[in-house]
Coordinates of C-alpha atoms in Angstrom, one line a residue:
M17 CA 52.0 -5.0 7.1
S18 CA 52.2 -8.5 6.1
T19 CA 50.3 -11.0 4.0
P20 CA 49.4 -12.8 2.9
S21 CA 47.8 -16.4 -4.3
A22 CA 44.7 -17.5 -5.5
T23 CA 44.8 -17.1 -9.3
P24 CA 48.0 -18.2 -11.0
G25 CA 50.6 -15.5 -10.5
T26 CA 48.3 -13.1 -8.8
P27 CA 47.9 -13.7 -5.1
T28 CA 44.9 -12.7 -3.1
P29 CA 45.2 -9.9 -0.5
A30 CA 47.9 -10.7 2.1
A31 CA 48.6 -14.1 0.7
T32 CA 52.3 -13.6 0.7
A33 CA 53.0 -10.5 2.6
S34 CA 52.1 -8.9 5.8
P35 CA 50.5 -5.4 5.5
A36 CA 52.4 -3.0 7.5
G37 CA 53.5 -4.7 6.5
P38 CA 54.6 -4.7 4.8
G39 CA 56.6 -7.1 6.4
A40 CA 58.6 -10.0 5.2
A41 CA 56.4 -12.9 4.5
P42 CA 58.0 -16.0 3.2
A43 CA 58.9 -16.0 -0.4
T44 CA 58.7 -19.8 -0.7
G45 CA 56.5 -22.0 -2.9
Q46 CA 54.0 -22.3 -0.2
A47 CA 53.8 -18.6 0.5
A48 CA 53.4 -18.0 -3.1
G49 CA 50.2 -20.0 -3.0
R50 CA 51.6 -23.1 -4.7
S51 CA 51.2 -25.4 -1.9
S52 CA 48.9 -28.4 -2.3
A53 CA 47.0 -29.7 0.7
P54 CA 49.2 -28.7 3.7
D55 CA 50.0 -31.0 6.5
G56 CA 47.1 -31.0 8.9
A57 CA 44.7 -29.6 6.3
Q58 CA 42.6 -32.7 6.7
G59 CA 42.6 -32.4 10.5
G60 CA 39.3 -30.7 10.7
R61 CA 38.4 -27.6 12.7
W62 CA 40.4 -28.6 15.8
G63 CA 43.5 -29.5 13.8
A64 CA 43.5 -26.0 12.3
L65 CA 43.6 -24.2 15.6
G66 CA 47.4 -24.5 15.9
P67 CA 48.3 -22.8 12.5
V68 CA 45.5 -20.3 12.9
G69 CA 47.1 -19.2 16.2
L70 CA 50.5 -18.9 14.5
V71 CA 49.0 -16.6 11.8
L72 CA 47.3 -14.4 14.4
A73 CA 50.5 -14.3 16.4
G74 CA 52.4 -13.3 13.3
G75 CA 49.8 -10.5 12.6
L76 CA 50.0 -9.3 16.2
S77 CA 53.8 -9.3 15.9
V78 CA 53.8 -7.3 12.7
Q79 CA 51.4 -4.6 13.9
F80 CA 52.9 -4.2 17.4
G81 CA 56.3 -4.0 15.7
A82 CA 54.9 -1.2 13.6
A83 CA 53.7 0.6 16.7
L84 CA 57.1 0.3 18.2
A85 CA 58.6 1.7 15.0
V86 CA 56.3 4.8 15.3
S87 CA 57.5 5.4 18.9
L88 CA 61.1 5.1 17.6
M89 CA 60.6 7.6 14.8
P90 CA 61.2 10.8 16.9
R91 CA 64.6 9.4 17.7
A92 CA 65.7 8.0 14.4
G93 CA 63.3 9.3 11.8
A94 CA 61.1 7.3 9.4
L95 CA 63.9 6.5 7.0
G96 CA 66.3 5.6 9.8
V97 CA 63.8 3.2 11.3
V98 CA 63.3 1.5 7.9
T99 CA 67.0 1.2 7.4
L100 CA 67.5 -0.4 10.8
R101 CA 64.5 -2.8 10.2
L102 CA 65.8 -3.9 6.8
A103 CA 69.4 -4.2 7.8
V104 CA 68.8 -6.2 11.0
A105 CA 66.3 -8.5 9.3
A106 CA 68.6 -9.0 6.3
L107 CA 71.5 -9.9 8.6
V108 CA 69.4 -12.4 10.6
L109 CA 68.0 -14.0 7.4
L110 CA 71.3 -14.2 5.7
L111 CA 72.9 -15.9 8.8
V112 CA 70.0 -18.4 9.1
C113 CA 69.4 -19.1 5.4
R114 CA 73.0 -18.8 4.1
P115 CA 71.8 -18.6 0.5
R116 CA 74.2 -19.7 -2.2
L117 CA 75.2 -17.0 -4.7
R118 CA 76.2 -19.1 -7.7
G119 CA 74.1 -21.0 -10.2
Y120 CA 71.4 -18.3 -10.9
S121 CA 70.7 -16.7 -14.2
R122 CA 70.6 -13.0 -14.9
A123 CA 66.7 -13.2 -14.9
D124 CA 66.8 -14.8 -11.4
W125 CA 69.0 -11.9 -10.1
G126 CA 66.8 -9.4 -11.8
T127 CA 63.7 -10.8 -10.1
V128 CA 65.3 -10.8 -6.7
V129 CA 66.5 -7.2 -7.2
V130 CA 63.1 -6.0 -8.2
F131 CA 61.6 -7.9 -5.2
G132 CA 64.1 -6.1 -2.9
I133 CA 63.1 -2.7 -4.5
A134 CA 59.4 -3.4 -4.0
M135 CA 60.1 -4.5 -0.4
A136 CA 62.1 -1.4 0.4
G137 CA 59.6 0.9 -1.3
M138 CA 56.7 -0.8 0.6
N139 CA 58.4 -0.3 4.0
G140 CA 59.7 3.2 3.3
L141 CA 56.3 4.5 2.1
F142 CA 54.4 2.8 4.8
Y143 CA 56.6 4.3 7.6
Q144 CA 56.3 7.7 6.0
A145 CA 52.5 7.2 6.2
V146 CA 52.4 6.1 9.9
D147 CA 54.7 9.1 10.7
R148 CA 51.7 11.3 9.7
I149 CA 48.5 9.3 10.2
P150 CA 47.3 6.7 12.8
L151 CA 48.4 3.1 12.3
G152 CA 44.9 1.6 11.8
P153 CA 43.9 3.9 8.9
A154 CA 47.4 3.6 7.4
V155 CA 47.1 -0.2 7.2
T156 CA 43.6 0.0 5.9
L157 CA 44.6 2.3 3.0
E158 CA 47.7 0.1 2.3
V159 CA 45.7 -3.1 2.1
L160 CA 43.8 -1.6 -0.9
G161 CA 46.8 -2.5 -3.1
P162 CA 46.6 -6.3 -2.6
L163 CA 42.8 -6.0 -2.7
A164 CA 42.8 -4.2 -6.0
L165 CA 45.3 -6.8 -7.4
S166 CA 42.9 -9.6 -6.3
V167 CA 39.8 -7.9 -7.8
F168 CA 41.3 -7.1 -11.1
A169 CA 42.9 -10.5 -11.5
S170 CA 39.7 -12.4 -10.9
R171 CA 37.6 -10.5 -13.5
R172 CA 34.3 -11.6 -11.9
A173 CA 31.3 -9.3 -11.6
V174 CA 30.8 -10.1 -7.9
N175 CA 34.2 -8.4 -7.3
L176 CA 32.5 -5.1 -8.1
V177 CA 30.6 -5.5 -4.9
W178 CA 33.9 -6.0 -2.9
A179 CA 35.4 -3.0 -4.7
G180 CA 32.4 -0.9 -3.8
L181 CA 32.7 -1.9 -0.2
A182 CA 36.3 -1.0 -0.2
L183 CA 35.6 2.4 -1.8
A184 CA 32.9 3.0 0.7
G185 CA 35.4 2.3 3.5
V186 CA 37.9 4.7 2.0
F187 CA 35.2 7.4 1.7
L188 CA 34.3 7.0 5.3
L189 CA 38.0 6.9 6.4
S190 CA 38.7 10.1 4.4
G191 CA 35.7 12.0 5.8
G192 CA 34.6 12.7 2.3
G193 CA 38.0 14.3 1.3
F194 CA 40.7 13.2 3.8
D195 CA 39.9 16.1 6.0
S196 CA 40.3 13.9 9.1
L197 CA 43.6 12.5 7.8
D198 CA 46.8 14.2 6.7
P199 CA 46.5 13.9 2.9
V200 CA 50.2 13.4 2.4
G201 CA 50.2 10.6 4.9
A202 CA 47.1 9.0 3.1
A203 CA 49.0 9.3 -0.2
Y204 CA 52.0 7.6 1.3
A205 CA 49.8 4.7 2.5
L206 CA 48.1 4.3 -0.8
A207 CA 51.5 4.3 -2.6
A208 CA 52.7 1.7 -0.1
G209 CA 49.7 -0.4 -1.1
V210 CA 50.8 -0.3 -4.8
M211 CA 54.3 -1.4 -3.7
W212 CA 52.7 -4.2 -1.6
A213 CA 50.9 -5.5 -4.7
A214 CA 54.2 -5.5 -6.5
Y215 CA 55.8 -7.2 -3.5
I216 CA 53.2 -10.0 -3.7
L217 CA 53.8 -10.6 -7.4
F218 CA 57.6 -10.7 -7.1
S219 CA 57.5 -12.7 -3.9
A220 CA 55.7 -15.4 -5.9
R221 CA 58.2 -15.2 -8.8
T222 CA 61.2 -15.2 -6.4
G223 CA 59.8 -18.2 -4.6
R224 CA 59.7 -20.1 -7.9
R225 CA 63.4 -19.2 -8.7
F226 CA 65.1 -19.6 -5.3
P227 CA 64.8 -22.4 -2.8
Q228 CA 63.4 -22.1 0.7
A229 CA 63.7 -18.5 1.9
D230 CA 66.9 -17.8 0.1
G231 CA 65.3 -15.3 -2.3
L232 CA 63.7 -13.4 0.6
A233 CA 67.0 -13.1 2.4
L234 CA 68.8 -11.8 -0.7
A235 CA 65.9 -9.4 -1.5
M236 CA 66.0 -8.1 2.1
A237 CA 69.7 -7.5 1.7
V238 CA 69.0 -5.5 -1.5
G239 CA 66.5 -3.4 0.2
A240 CA 68.8 -2.7 3.2
V241 CA 71.6 -1.6 0.8
L242 CA 69.3 0.7 -1.1
F243 CA 68.0 2.3 2.1
L244 CA 71.3 2.7 3.9
P245 CA 72.2 6.0 2.3
L246 CA 68.8 7.4 3.0
G247 CA 68.9 6.3 6.6
I248 CA 72.4 7.8 7.1
A249 CA 71.3 11.1 5.4
E250 CA 68.3 11.5 7.7
S251 CA 69.6 10.1 11.0
G252 CA 73.4 10.0 10.8
A253 CA 75.2 8.8 13.9
E254 CA 71.9 8.3 15.7
L255 CA 71.7 4.9 13.8
I256 CA 74.6 3.5 15.9
D257 CA 73.3 4.8 19.2
P258 CA 72.9 1.7 21.4
V259 CA 69.4 2.5 22.4
T260 CA 68.3 3.2 18.8
L261 CA 70.0 0.0 17.6
A262 CA 68.3 -2.0 20.3
L263 CA 64.9 -0.6 19.5
G264 CA 65.5 -1.0 15.7
A265 CA 66.5 -4.6 16.3
G266 CA 63.2 -5.1 18.1
V267 CA 61.3 -3.6 15.2
A268 CA 63.1 -5.9 12.8
L269 CA 62.4 -9.0 14.9
L270 CA 58.8 -8.1 15.5
S271 CA 57.9 -6.9 12.0
S272 CA 60.0 -9.2 9.8
V273 CA 61.9 -12.1 11.4
L274 CA 59.3 -13.4 13.9
P275 CA 56.2 -13.1 11.7
Y276 CA 58.0 -14.6 8.7
T277 CA 58.9 -17.7 10.8
L278 CA 55.4 -18.0 12.3
E279 CA 53.7 -17.6 8.9
L280 CA 56.1 -20.1 7.3
L281 CA 55.2 -22.7 10.0
A282 CA 51.5 -22.0 9.6
L283 CA 51.5 -22.3 5.8
R284 CA 52.8 -25.9 6.1
R285 CA 49.5 -26.9 7.8
L286 CA 47.0 -24.2 6.7
P287 CA 45.4 -23.8 3.3
A288 CA 46.6 -20.6 1.6
P289 CA 43.0 -19.2 1.2
T290 CA 42.4 -19.5 4.9
F291 CA 45.7 -17.8 5.5
A292 CA 44.7 -15.0 3.2
I293 CA 41.4 -14.5 5.0
L294 CA 43.1 -14.3 8.4
M295 CA 45.6 -11.8 7.1
S296 CA 42.7 -9.6 6.0
L297 CA 42.2 -8.9 9.7
E298 CA 45.5 -6.9 9.8
P299 CA 43.8 -3.4 9.7
A300 CA 41.8 -4.3 12.8
I301 CA 45.0 -5.6 14.5
A302 CA 46.8 -2.4 13.6
A303 CA 44.0 -0.3 15.0
A304 CA 44.2 -2.3 18.3
A305 CA 48.0 -1.9 18.4
G306 CA 47.7 1.8 17.7
F307 CA 45.2 2.2 20.5
L308 CA 47.1 0.1 23.1
I309 CA 50.6 1.3 22.5
L310 CA 50.3 4.8 20.8
D311 CA 46.9 5.9 22.3
Q312 CA 45.5 6.3 18.8
A313 CA 41.8 6.0 19.4
L314 CA 39.5 5.6 16.4
S315 CA 36.2 7.4 15.8
A316 CA 33.1 5.3 15.2
T317 CA 33.3 6.3 11.5
Q318 CA 36.9 5.2 11.2
A319 CA 36.1 1.9 12.8
A320 CA 33.2 1.3 10.4
A321 CA 35.5 2.2 7.5
I322 CA 38.1 -0.3 8.6
A323 CA 35.3 -3.0 9.0
L324 CA 34.2 -2.3 5.4
V325 CA 37.7 -2.7 4.0
I326 CA 38.2 -6.0 6.0
A327 CA 34.8 -7.3 4.7
A328 CA 35.8 -6.4 1.1
S329 CA 39.2 -8.2 1.5
M330 CA 37.6 -11.3 2.9
G331 CA 34.9 -11.3 0.2
A332 CA 37.5 -11.1 -2.6
V333 CA 39.4 -14.0 -1.1
R334 CA 36.3 -16.1 -0.8
T335 CA 35.3 -15.3 -4.3
Q336 CA 38.6 -16.5 -5.7
V337 CA 38.5 -19.6 -3.6
G338 CA 35.0 -20.4 -5.0
R339 CA 36.3 -19.8 -8.5
R340 CA 39.2 -22.2 -8.1
R341 CA 36.9 -24.9 -6.7
A342 CA 34.4 -24.5 -9.5
K343 CA 37.2 -24.9 -12.0
A344 CA 38.4 -28.0 -10.2
V345 CA 35.0 -29.8 -10.2
P346 CA 35.2 -31.3 -13.8
D347 CA 38.6 -32.8 -12.9
L348 CA 37.3 -34.7 -9.9
P349 CA 36.6 -38.4 -10.1
P350 CA 32.9 -39.4 -10.2
G351 CA 31.3 -39.6 -6.8
N352 CA 28.7 -41.9 -5.5

């Protein structure tokens, strides 16, 4: 639910958002894939261990937060959980960032509003999915949105291989017709993937128009306001129950605030392509979280399906990295 831009304006899978994501990844210039060589990028393999650990910790936080959200749904409902997550995360980010509200154009505000709508839609659809199907398969289906965005943007023949791997994974996961998964839940997960792709695009645009994480904080507030009526309609007074509030705050911190902070710190020292590859592991992390917290065991076929989608996501990222390097070669000064 988070992640993590390789081609201009079209990020690679999970480059700016966490799947399950559909979390709140930083909408800064660095998260949008516009960072140059980050601090520590020259530090070699050992120097990268710190930021790599931060990314993996962020992924664990997102997916275990999603598992906590699933356990909260019988009490507050899927829409209620999304409302609490967005509201608490927006409150924390607004207090920390204190974004200014003046000096922006109508186009700037339009971008942040669409970003907020995409964020709300991504979260809402994903939580409807995990209310019906296991966490691991849900994240695997959701990550197809950013993967498709990456494949279509690159327009290279090799990406047909990655698309084929991903489709093979989906076929295995569906049991040849989604007989092993609730078809409605699978449809919600796929729709969440579409919104995740939109989230990535508008995260990059917001990062160019707003400083630091101001755009993210404002977009989170937009999403919270949009979802508040839905949460109230489904859960009513349950939203202000102290236990529900506490668990909802935990979901917000684990799924949005903490991973956002960790990923922001990591992106200062880690190249964006490496970040994207690490974020491609989120379906596996989600499957582990579902097993450990929710007792959602995967069959061998489902595990193979998740592995295929992860391989396709990593392959698409590596292809785009190679394409960028190939384009950069003529611009390099002559070597010895």
